[in-house]
GROMACS .gro file of C-alpha atoms in nm:
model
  193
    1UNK     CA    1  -0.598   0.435   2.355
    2UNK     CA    2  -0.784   0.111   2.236
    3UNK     CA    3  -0.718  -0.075   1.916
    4UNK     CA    4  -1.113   0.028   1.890
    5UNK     CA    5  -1.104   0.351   1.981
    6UNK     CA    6  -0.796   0.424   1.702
    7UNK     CA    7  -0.943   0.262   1.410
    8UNK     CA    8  -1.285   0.393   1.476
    9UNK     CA    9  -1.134   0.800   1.508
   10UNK     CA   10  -0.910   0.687   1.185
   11UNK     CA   11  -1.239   0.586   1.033
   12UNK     CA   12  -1.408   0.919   1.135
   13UNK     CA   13  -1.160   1.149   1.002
   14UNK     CA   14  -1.058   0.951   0.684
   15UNK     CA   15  -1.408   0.955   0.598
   16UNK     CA   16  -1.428   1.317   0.637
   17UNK     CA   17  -1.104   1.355   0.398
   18UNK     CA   18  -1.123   1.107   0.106
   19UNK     CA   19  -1.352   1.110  -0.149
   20UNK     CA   20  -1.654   0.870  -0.118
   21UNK     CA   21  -1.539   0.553  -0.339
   22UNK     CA   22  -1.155   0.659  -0.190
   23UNK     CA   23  -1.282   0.580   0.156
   24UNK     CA   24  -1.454   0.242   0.005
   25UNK     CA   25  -1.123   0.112  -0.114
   26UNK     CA   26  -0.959   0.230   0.276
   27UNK     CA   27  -1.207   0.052   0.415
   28UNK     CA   28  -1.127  -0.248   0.229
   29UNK     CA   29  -0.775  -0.227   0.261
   30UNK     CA   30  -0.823  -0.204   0.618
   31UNK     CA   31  -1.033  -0.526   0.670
   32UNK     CA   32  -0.869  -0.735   0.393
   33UNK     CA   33  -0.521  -0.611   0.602
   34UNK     CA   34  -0.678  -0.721   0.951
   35UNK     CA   35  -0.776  -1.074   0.783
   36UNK     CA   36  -0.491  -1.187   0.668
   37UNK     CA   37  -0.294  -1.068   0.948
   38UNK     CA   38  -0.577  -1.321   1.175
   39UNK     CA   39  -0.455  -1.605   0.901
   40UNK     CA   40  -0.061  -1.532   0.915
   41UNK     CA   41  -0.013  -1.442   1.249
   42UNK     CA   42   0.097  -1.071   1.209
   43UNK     CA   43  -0.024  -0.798   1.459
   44UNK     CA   44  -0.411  -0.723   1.335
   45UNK     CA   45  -0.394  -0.408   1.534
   46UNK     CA   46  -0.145  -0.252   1.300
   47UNK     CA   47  -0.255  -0.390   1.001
   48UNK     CA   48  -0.612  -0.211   1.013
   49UNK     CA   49  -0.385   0.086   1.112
   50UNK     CA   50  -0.179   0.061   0.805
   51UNK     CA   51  -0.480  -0.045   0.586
   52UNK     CA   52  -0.641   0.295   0.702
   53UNK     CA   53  -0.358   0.492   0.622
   54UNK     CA   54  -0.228   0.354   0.314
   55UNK     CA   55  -0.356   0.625   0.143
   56UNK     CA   56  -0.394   0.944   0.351
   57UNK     CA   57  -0.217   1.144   0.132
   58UNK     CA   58  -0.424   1.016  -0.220
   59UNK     CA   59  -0.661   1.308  -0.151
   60UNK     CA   60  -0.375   1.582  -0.196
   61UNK     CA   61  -0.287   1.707  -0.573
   62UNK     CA   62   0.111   1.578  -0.694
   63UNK     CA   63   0.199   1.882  -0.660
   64UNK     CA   64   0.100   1.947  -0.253
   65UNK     CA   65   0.266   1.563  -0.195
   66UNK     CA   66   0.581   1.671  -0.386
   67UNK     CA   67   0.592   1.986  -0.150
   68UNK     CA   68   0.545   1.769   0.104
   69UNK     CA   69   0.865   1.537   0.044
   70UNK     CA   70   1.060   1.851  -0.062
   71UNK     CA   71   0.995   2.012   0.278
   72UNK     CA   72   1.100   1.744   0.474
   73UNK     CA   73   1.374   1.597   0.265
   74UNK     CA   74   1.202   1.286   0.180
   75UNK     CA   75   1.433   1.101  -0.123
   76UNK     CA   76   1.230   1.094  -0.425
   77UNK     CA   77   1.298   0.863  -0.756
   78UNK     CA   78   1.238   1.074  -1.118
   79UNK     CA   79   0.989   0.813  -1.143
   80UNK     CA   80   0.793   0.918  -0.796
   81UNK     CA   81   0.825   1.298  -0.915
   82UNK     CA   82   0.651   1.231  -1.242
   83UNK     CA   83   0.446   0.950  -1.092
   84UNK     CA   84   0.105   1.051  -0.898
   85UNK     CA   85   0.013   0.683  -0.826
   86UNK     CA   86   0.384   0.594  -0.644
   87UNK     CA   87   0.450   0.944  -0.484
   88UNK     CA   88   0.140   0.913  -0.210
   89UNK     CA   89   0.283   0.654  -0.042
   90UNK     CA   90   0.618   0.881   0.051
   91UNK     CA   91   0.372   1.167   0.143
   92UNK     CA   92   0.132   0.943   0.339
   93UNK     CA   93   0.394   0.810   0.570
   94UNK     CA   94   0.484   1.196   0.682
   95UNK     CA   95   0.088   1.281   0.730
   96UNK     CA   96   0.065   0.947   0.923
   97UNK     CA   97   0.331   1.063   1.153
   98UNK     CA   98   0.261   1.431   1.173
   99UNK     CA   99  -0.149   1.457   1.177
  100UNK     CA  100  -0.206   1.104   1.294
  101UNK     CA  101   0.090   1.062   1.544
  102UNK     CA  102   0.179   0.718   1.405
  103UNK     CA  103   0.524   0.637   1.542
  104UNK     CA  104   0.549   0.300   1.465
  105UNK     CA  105   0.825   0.186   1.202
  106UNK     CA  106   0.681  -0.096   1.096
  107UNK     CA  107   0.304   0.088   1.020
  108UNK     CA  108   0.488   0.369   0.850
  109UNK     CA  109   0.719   0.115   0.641
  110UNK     CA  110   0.395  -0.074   0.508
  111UNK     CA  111   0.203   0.261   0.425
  112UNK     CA  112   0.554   0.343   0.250
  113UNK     CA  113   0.586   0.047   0.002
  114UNK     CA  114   0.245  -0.065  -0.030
  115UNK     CA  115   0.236   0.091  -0.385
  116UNK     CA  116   0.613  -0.060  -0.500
  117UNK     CA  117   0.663  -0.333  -0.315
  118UNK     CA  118   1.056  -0.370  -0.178
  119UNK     CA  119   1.324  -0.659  -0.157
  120UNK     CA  120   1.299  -0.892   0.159
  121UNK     CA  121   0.926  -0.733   0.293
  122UNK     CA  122   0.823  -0.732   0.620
  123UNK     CA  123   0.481  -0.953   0.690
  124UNK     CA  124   0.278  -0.594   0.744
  125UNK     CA  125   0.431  -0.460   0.465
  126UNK     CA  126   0.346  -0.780   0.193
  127UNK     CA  127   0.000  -0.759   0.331
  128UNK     CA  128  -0.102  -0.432   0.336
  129UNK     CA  129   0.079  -0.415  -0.043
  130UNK     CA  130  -0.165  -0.743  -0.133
  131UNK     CA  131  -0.512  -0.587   0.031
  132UNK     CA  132  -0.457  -0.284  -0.149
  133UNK     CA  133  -0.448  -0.542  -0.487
  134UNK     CA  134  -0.702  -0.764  -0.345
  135UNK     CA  135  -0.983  -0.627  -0.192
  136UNK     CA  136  -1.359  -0.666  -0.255
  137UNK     CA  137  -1.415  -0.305  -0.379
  138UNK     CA  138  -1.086  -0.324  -0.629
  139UNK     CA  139  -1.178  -0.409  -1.003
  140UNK     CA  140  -1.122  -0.742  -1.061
  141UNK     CA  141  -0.821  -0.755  -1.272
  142UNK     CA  142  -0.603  -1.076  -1.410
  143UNK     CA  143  -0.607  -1.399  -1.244
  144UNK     CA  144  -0.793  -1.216  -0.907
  145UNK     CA  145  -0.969  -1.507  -0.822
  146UNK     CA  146  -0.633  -1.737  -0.804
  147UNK     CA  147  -0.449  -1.417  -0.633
  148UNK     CA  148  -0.732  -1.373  -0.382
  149UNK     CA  149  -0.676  -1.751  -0.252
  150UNK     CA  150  -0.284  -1.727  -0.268
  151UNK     CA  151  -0.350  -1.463  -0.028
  152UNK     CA  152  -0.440  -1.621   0.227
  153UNK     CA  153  -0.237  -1.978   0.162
  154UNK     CA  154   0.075  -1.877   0.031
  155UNK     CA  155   0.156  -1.526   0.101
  156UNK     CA  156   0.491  -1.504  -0.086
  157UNK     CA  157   0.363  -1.656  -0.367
  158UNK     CA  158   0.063  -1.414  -0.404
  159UNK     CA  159   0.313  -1.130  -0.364
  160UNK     CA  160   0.565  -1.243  -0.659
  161UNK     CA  161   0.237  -1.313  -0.866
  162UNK     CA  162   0.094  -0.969  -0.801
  163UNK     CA  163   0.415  -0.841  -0.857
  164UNK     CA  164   0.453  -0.958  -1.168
  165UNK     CA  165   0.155  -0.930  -1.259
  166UNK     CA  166   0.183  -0.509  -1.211
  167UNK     CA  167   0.514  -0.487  -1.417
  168UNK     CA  168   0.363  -0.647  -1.764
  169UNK     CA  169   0.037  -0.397  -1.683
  170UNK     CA  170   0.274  -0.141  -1.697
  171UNK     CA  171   0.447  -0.215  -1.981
  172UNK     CA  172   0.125  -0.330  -2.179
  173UNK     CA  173  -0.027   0.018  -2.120
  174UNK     CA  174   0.327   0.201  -2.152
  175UNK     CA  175   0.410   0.338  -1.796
  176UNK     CA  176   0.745   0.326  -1.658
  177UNK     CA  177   0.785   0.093  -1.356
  178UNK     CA  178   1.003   0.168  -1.079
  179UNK     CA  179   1.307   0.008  -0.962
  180UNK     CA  180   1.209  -0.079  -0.611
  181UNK     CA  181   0.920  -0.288  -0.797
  182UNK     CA  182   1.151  -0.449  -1.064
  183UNK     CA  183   1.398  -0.507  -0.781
  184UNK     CA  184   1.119  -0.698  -0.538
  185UNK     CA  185   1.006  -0.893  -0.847
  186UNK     CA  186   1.365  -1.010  -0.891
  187UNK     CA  187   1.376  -1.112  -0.508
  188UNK     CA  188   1.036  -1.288  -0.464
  189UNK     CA  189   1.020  -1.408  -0.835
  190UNK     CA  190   1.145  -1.841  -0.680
  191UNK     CA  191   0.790  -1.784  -0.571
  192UNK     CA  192   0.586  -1.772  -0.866
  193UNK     CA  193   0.575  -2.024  -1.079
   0.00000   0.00000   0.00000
């Protein structure tokens, strides 16, 4: 099947599943994704994938995604279990495989830590984490404006920024952050600043 022909029947269904401003955001994700994979020379193809899966389990209550990663063994953090917000991205990469047929490791690894982040990311994975952050629908939050041009000029350095960014929102609002998160901070920190 054609790159066309998959992201337009990913478009079709998601749009039947996700809630109107949902699909807005996948949409963005998806075309902020297949940008700067054009500008940094990653596979567009499987960026737009990613971007339109990212989150393809957000529609389903915590409790259906934890059923979901109980099922089928999937590792879960105490933080994921109590954590809406982080435990989609686990679920989403088992719908991507099973409903969507995505086989690809390297799809199903940027659907899997585009909410957390990880040590040492792949180039699909940093940008599918940074269009989720960046895109035009998302509410502009701090320093957006410099983190939308790192984006596309220095993609390591827009990571480490959003990254750190996300772990004093966290604590400035009282939410517990995970360690995969604190742990990429800690790699891609020589970055920022």
């Amino acid at each position: 099947m054609k790159t066309l022909d998959i992201t337009q029947k990913l478009r079709k269904e998601l749009e039947k599943e996700l809630k109107p401003d949902r699909f807005d955001h996948t949409l963005g994700v998806a075309y902020t994704s297949a940008s700067l994979a054009m500008v940094h020379g990653a596979n567009v193809e499987k960026a737009l994938i990613a971007g339109f899966l990212h989150d393809c389990a957000k529609c389903l209550s915590h409790e259906e995604q934890l059923k979901i990663c109980e099922k089928n063994n999937i590792e879960l953090t105490d933080v994921e279990r109590r954590n809406h917000s982080l435990l989609h991205a686990k679920a989403g990469i088992y719908i991507a495989s099973t409903k969507y047929e995505i086989r690809d490791r390297e799809i199903l690894d940027a659907i899997r830590y585009h909410t957390t982040g990880r040590e040492n990311m792949s180039l699909l994975e940093k940008i599918v984490y940074i269009a989720d952050f960046i895109e035009p629908n998302r509410k502009p939050l701090d320093d957006m404006n410099i983190i939308r041009q790192e984006a596309f000029s220095d993609i390591d350095k827009c990571l480490a920024h959003i990254l750190y960014n996300s772990i004093v929102y966290l604590r400035t609002i009282g939410k517990e952050c995970d360690d995969t998160t604190m742990k990429a901070y800690e790699f891609y920190k020589k970055y920022y600043k």
